[in-house]
Each structure stands twice: as structure tokens, then as C-alpha cells.
CSV table of C-alpha atoms in Angstrom, one decimal:
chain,number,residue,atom,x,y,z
A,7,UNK,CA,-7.1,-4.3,-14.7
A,8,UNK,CA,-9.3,-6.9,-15.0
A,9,UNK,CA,-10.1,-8.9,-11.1
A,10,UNK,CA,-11.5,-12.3,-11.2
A,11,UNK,CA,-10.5,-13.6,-7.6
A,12,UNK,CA,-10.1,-12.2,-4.1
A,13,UNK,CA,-8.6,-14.1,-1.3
A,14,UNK,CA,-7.5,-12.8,2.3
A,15,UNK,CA,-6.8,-14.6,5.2
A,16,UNK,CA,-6.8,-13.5,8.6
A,17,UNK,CA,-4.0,-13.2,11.3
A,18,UNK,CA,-4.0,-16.7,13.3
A,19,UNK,CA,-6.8,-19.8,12.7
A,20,UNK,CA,-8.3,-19.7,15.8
A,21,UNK,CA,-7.4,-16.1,17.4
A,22,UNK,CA,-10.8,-15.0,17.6
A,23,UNK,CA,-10.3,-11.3,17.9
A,24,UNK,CA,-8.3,-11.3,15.2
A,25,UNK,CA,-11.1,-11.8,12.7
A,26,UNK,CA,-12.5,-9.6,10.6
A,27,UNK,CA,-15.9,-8.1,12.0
A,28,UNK,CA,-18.3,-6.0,10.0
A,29,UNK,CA,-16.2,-5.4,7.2
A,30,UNK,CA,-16.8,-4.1,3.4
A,31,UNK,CA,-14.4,-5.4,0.6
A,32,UNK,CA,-14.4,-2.5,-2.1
A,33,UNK,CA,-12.9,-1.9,-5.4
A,34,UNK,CA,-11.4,1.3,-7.0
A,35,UNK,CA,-10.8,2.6,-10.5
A,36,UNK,CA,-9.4,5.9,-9.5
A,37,UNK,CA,-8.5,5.2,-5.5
A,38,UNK,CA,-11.0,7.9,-4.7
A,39,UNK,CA,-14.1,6.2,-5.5
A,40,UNK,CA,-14.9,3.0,-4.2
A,41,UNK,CA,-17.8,0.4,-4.8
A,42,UNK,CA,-18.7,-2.5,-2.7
A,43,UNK,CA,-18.1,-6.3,-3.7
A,44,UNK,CA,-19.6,-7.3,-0.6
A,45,UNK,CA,-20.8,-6.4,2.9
A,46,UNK,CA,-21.0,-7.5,6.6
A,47,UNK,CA,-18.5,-9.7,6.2
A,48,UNK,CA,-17.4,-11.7,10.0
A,49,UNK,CA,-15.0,-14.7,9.2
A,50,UNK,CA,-11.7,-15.3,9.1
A,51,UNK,CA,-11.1,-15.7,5.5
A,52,UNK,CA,-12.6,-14.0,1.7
A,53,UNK,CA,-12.6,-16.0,-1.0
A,54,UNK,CA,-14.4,-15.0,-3.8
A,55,UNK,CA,-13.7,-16.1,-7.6
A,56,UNK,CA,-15.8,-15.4,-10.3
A,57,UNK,CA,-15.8,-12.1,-9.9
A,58,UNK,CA,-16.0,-10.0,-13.3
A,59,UNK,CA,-14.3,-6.4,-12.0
A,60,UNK,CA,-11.9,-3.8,-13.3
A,61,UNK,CA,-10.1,-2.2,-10.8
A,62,UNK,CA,-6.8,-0.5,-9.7
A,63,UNK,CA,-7.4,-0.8,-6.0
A,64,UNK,CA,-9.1,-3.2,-3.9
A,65,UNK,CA,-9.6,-2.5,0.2
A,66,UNK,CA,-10.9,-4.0,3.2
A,67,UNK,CA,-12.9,-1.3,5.1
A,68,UNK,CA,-14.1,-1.5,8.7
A,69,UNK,CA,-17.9,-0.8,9.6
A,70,UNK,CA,-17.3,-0.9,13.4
A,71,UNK,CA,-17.3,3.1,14.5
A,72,UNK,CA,-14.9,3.3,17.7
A,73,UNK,CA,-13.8,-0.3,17.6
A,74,UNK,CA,-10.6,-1.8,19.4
A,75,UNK,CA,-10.4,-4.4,16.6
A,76,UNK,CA,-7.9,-4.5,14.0
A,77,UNK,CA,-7.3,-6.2,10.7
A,78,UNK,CA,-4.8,-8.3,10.7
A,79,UNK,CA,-3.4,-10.5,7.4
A,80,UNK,CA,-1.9,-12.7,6.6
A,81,UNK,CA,-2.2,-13.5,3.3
A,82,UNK,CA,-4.0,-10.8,0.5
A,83,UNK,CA,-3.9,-11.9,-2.9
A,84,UNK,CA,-5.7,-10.7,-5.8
A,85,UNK,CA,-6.1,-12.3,-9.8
């Protein structure tokens, strides 16, 4: 399915440990395989439009080995 916008937003504005730290957003044909849309990313929120994708699957992935973070959303939504 064609993906032209990404948009997640963190737990609580303002909770600092609940944003996202060293994190990849990836996209999936098959669920198997995934490619990167972006890396490294530390904020709160992802928005990204413009984006010219096909994909079945799309995932936030931690980088952090061992870390006591979560993820934690609020809002994931996907065009």
C-alpha cells in the first residue's frame, strides 16, 4: 500500500523518559524484511509527509541494547 505520511506521538508532553531515544522507523513489504525511513531519532514526536513508500508494515525499533526505556504512544497514524 502506498505510505505518504507517518506521524507518532509520544506518551506525555513533557515526561522526559517517556521519549523516544535512539530509535529507527522502518517499513516492511513482507513483515520479515524491513528497510529504514530514518535513524537516531530522540524527540517526542515523527512527523514525516512526503514520503513516497509501499509498505504493509511500518515499526518503530529501539537502538538502545539493555535499555530500561520504553516506547510509549499515544497516537500512531499512518496515510
Amino acid at each position: 500500500k502506498p505510505i505518504s505520511t507517518v506521524y507518532i506521538n509520544m506518551a506525555r508532553d513533557g515526561a522526559v523518559a517517556e521519549y523516544m531515544k535512539d530509535v529507527t522507523l522502518e517499513y516492511s513489504v513482507d513483515g520479515e524484511t524491513y528497510t529504514p525511513i530514518q535513524k537516531n531519532l530522540n524527540q517526542t514526536q515523527i512527523r514525516m509527509t512526503d514520503l513516497d513508500i509501499s509498505a504493509r508494515y511500518i515499526r518503530v525499533r529501539s537502538e538502545v541494547a539493555g535499555s530500561t526505556y520504553g516506547l510509549i504512544m499515544s497516537d500512531f497514524k499512518v496515510k
